[in-house]
mmCIF file of C-alpha atoms in Angstrom:
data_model
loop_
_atom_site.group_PDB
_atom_site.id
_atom_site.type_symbol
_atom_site.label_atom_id
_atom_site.label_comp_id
_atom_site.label_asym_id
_atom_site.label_seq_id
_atom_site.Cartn_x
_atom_site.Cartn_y
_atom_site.Cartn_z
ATOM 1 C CA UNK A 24 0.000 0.000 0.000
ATOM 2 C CA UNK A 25 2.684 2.459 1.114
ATOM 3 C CA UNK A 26 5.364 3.486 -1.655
ATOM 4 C CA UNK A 27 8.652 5.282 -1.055
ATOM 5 C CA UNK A 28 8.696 8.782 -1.257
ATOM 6 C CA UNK A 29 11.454 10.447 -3.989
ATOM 7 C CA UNK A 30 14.228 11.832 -1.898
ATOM 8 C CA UNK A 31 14.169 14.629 -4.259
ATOM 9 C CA UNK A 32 11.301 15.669 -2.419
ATOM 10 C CA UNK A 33 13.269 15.909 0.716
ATOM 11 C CA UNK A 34 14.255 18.924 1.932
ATOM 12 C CA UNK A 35 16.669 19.802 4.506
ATOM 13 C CA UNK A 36 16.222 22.976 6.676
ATOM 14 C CA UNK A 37 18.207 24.482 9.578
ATOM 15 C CA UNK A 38 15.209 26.357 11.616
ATOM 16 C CA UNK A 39 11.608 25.595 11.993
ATOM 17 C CA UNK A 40 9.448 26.607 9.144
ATOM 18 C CA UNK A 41 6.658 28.497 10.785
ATOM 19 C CA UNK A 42 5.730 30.330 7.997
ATOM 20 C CA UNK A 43 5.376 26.828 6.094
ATOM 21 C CA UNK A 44 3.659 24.665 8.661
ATOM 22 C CA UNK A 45 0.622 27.737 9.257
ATOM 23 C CA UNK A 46 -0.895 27.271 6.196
ATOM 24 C CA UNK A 47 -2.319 23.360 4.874
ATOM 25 C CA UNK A 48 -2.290 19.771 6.848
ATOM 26 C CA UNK A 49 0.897 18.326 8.413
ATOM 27 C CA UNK A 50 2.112 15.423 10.189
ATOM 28 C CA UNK A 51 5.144 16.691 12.724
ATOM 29 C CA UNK A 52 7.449 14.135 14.038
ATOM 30 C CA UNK A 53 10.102 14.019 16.574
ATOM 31 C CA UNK A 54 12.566 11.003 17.277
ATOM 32 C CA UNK A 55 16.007 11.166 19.329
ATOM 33 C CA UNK A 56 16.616 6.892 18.735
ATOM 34 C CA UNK A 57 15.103 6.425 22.382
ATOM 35 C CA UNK A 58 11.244 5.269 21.304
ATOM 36 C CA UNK A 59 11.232 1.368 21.289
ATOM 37 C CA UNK A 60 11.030 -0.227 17.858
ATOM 38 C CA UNK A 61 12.321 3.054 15.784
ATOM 39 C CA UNK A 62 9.373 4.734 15.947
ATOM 40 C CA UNK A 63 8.560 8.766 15.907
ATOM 41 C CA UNK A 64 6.501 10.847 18.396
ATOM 42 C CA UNK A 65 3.710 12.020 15.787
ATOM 43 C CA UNK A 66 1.459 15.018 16.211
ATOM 44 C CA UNK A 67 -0.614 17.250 13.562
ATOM 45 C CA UNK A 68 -0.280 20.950 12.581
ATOM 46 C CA UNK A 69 -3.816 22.168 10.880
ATOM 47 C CA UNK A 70 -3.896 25.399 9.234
ATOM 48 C CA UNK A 71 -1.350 26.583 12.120
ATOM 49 C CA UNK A 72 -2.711 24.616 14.977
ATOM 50 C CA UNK A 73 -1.197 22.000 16.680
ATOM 51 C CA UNK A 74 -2.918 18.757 18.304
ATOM 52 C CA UNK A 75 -1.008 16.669 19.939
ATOM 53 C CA UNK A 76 -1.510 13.789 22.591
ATOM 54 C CA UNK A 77 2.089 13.587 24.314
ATOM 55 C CA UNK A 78 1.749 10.777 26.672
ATOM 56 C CA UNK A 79 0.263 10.076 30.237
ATOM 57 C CA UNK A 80 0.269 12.708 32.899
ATOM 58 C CA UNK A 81 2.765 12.340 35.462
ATOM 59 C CA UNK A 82 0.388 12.792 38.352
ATOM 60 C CA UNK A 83 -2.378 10.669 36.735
ATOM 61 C CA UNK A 84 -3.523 8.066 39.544
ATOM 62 C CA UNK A 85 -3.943 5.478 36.832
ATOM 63 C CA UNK A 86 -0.216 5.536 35.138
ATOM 64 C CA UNK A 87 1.438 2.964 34.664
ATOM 65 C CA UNK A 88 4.582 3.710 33.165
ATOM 66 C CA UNK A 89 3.895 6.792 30.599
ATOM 67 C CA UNK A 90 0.017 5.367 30.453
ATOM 68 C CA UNK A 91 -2.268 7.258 31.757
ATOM 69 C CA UNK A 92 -5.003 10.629 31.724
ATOM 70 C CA UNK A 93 -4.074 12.012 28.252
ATOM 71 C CA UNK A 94 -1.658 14.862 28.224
ATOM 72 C CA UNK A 95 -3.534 16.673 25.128
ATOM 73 C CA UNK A 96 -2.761 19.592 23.459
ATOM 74 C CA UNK A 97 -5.406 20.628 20.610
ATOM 75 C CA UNK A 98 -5.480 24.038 18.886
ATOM 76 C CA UNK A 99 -1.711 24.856 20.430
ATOM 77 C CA UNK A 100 1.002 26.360 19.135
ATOM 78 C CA UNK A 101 3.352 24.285 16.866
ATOM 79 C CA UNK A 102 6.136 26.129 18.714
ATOM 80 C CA UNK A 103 5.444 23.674 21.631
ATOM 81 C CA UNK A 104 6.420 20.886 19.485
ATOM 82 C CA UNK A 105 9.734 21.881 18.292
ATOM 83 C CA UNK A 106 10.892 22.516 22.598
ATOM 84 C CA UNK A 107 12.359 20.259 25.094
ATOM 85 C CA UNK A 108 9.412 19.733 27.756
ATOM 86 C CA UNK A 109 10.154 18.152 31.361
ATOM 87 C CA UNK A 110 6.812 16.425 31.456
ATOM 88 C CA UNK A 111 6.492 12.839 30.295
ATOM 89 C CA UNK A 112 5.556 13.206 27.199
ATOM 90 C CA UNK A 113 8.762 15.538 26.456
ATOM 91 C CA UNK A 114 11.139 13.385 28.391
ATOM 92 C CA UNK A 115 12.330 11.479 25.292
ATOM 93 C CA UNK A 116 13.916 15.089 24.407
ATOM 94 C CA UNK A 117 16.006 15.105 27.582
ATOM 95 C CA UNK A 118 17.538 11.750 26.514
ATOM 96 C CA UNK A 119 19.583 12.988 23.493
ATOM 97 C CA UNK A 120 21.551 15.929 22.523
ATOM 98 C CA UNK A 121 19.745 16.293 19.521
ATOM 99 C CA UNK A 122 16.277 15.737 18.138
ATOM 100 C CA UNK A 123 15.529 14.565 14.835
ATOM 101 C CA UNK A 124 12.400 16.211 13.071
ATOM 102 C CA UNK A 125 10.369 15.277 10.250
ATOM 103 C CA UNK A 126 7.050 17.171 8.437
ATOM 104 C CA UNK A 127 4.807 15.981 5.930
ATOM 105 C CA UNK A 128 2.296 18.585 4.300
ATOM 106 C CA UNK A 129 -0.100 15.889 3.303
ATOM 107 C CA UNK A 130 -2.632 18.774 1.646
ATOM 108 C CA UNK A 131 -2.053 22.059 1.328
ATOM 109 C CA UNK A 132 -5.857 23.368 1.600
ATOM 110 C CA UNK A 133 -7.951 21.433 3.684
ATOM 111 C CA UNK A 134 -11.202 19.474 3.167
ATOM 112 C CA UNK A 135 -13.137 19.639 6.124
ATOM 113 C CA UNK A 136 -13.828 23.176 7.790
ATOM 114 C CA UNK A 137 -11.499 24.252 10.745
ATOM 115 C CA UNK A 138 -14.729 24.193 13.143
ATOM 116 C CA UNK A 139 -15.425 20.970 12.127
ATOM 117 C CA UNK A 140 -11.247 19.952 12.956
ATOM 118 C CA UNK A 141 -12.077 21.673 15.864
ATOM 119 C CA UNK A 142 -15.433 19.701 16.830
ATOM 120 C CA UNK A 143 -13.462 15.927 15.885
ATOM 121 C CA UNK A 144 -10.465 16.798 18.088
ATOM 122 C CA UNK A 145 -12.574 17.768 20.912
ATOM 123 C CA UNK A 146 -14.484 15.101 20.310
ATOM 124 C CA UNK A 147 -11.768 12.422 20.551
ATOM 125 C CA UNK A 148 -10.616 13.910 23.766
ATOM 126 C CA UNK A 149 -13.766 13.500 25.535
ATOM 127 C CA UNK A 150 -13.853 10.060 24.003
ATOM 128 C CA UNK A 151 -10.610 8.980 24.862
ATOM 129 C CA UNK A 152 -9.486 10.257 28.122
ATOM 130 C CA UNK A 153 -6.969 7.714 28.867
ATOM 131 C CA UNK A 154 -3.207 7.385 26.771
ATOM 132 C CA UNK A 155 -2.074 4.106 26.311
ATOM 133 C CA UNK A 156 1.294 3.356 24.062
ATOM 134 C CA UNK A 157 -0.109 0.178 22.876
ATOM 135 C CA UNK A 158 -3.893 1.299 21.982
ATOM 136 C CA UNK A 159 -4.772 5.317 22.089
ATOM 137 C CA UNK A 160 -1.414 7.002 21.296
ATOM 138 C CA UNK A 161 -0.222 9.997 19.257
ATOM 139 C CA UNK A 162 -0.133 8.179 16.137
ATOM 140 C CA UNK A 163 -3.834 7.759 16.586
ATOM 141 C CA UNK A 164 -4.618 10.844 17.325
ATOM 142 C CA UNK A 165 -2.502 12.193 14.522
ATOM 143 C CA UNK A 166 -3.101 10.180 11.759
ATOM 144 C CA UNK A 167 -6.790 10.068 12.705
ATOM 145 C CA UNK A 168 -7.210 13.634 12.709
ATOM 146 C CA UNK A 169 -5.702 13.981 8.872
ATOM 147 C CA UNK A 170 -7.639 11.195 7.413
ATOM 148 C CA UNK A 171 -10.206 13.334 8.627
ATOM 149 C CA UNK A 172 -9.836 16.923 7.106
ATOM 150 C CA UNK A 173 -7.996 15.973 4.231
ATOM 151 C CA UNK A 174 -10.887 13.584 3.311
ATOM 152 C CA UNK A 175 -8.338 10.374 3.186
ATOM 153 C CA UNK A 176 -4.913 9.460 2.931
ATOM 154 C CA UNK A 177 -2.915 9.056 -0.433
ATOM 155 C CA UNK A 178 0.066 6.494 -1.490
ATOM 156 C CA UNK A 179 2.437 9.107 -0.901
ATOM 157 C CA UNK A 180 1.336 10.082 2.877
ATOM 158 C CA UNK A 181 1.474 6.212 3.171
ATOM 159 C CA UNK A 182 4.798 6.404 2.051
ATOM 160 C CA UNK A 183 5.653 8.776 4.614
ATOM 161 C CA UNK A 184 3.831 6.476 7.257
ATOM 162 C CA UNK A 185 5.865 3.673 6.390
ATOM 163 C CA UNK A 186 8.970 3.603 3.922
ATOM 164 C CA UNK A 187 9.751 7.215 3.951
ATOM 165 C CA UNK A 188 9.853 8.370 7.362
ATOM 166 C CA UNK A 189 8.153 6.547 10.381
ATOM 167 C CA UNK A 190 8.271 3.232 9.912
ATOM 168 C CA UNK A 191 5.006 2.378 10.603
ATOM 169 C CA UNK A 192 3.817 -1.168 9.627
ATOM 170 C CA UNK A 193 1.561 -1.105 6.357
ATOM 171 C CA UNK A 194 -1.575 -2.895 8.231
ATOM 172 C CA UNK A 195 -1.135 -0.806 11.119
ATOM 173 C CA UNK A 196 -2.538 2.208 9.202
ATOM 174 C CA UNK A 197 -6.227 2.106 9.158
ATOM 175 C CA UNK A 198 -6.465 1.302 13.129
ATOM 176 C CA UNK A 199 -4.219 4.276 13.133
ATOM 177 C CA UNK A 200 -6.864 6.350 10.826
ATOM 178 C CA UNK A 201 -10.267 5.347 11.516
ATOM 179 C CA UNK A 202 -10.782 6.705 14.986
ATOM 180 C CA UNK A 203 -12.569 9.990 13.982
ATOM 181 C CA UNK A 204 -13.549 9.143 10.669
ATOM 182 C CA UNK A 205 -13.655 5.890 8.246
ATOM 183 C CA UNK A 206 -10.377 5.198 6.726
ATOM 184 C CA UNK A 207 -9.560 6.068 3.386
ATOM 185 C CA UNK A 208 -7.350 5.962 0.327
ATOM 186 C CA UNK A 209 -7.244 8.674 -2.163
ATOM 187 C CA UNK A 210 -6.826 7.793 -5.893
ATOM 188 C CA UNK A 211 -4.568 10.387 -6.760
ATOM 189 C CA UNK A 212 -1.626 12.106 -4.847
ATOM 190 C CA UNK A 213 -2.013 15.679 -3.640
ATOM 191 C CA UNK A 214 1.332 17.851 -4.124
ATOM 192 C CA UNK A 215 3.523 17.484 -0.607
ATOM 193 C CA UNK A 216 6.045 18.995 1.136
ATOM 194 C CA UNK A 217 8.790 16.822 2.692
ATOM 195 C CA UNK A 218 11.054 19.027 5.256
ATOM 196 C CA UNK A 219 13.396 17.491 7.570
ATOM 197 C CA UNK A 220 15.783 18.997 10.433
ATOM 198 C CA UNK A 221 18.552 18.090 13.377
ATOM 199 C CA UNK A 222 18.316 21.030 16.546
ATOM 200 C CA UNK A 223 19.589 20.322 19.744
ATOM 201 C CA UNK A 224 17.527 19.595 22.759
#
């Protein structure tokens, strides 16, 4: 299902787009090498808002481990992604001296409204209080909310779930979409942005 994305498509840059990452639908991700199996810390950016489910709460009384009450963030800045946090959902960026990053425009206009974004990620919240790395994690969140407002998920954002950036396993990727909103392949690939960067934690 997924494809490899054309490194030409790549592109390298040494601060954090802003600009870039206000406008469209994009999947952030973070990695340092300390996430078991190789995988990335995944959050969205829509039209200059970030959602983001970081982990358990340290002082949740049901954590086990980083499980726990969600630590959400929805309709935040994007700023908040790209800093070292010393909660438990940022302590993977005190482990390493620098963080790898990673964002994938998957459309650059949206389909769904931004009150509607609003209304699903609000919605998941409420319906899933509780973060667990095995079952309601960031991918989910993530990759749930852009199946949503960009109306599916072409072979090139599979690509960048799998081959060409996270690693994801191809049949993990409609449990990770269909949380807000059925799961869906496009027919035809939307034009992308691929921007990758090193910064120090």
């Amino acid at each position: 299902m997924g494809k490899n994305i054309s490194k030409s498509k790549e592109e390298r840059v040494e601060e954090v787009p802003y600009s870039r990452l206000s406008q469209g639908v994009w999947l952030l991700a973070s990695n340092n090498g300390s996430i078991p199996f190789g995988q990335w810390h995944t959050a969205a950016a829509i039209n200059g808002e970030l959602y983001e489910l970081r982990g358990g709460k340290k002082d949740s009384p049901s954590s086990a481990g980083n499980d726990g009450d969600g630590d959400y963030i929805i309709r935040g800045s994007i700023a908040d992604f790209f800093k070292p946090r010393a909660d438990v959902g940022g302590a993977m960026k005190q482990a390493s001296g620098i963080m790898r990053y990673a964002m994938w425009q998957a459309v650059a206009e949206n389909i769904e409204s931004v009150h509607k974004v609003h209304q699903a990620a609000d919605k998941f919240v409420v319906d899933h209080p509780i973060y667990s790395a095995h079952d309601c994690n960031c991918h989910k969140l993530a990759i749930s909310l852009v199946n949503f407002a960009c109306g599916g998920l072409d072979k090139e954002t599979h690509g960048f779930l799998d081959r060409g950036c996270l690693g994801i396993q191809q049949h993990y990727h409609e449990s990770n979409a269909n949380w807000i909103a059925p799961y869906k392949i496009l027919p035809e690939d939307s034009e992308h942005v691929f921007l990758t960067a090193e910064f120090p934690c």
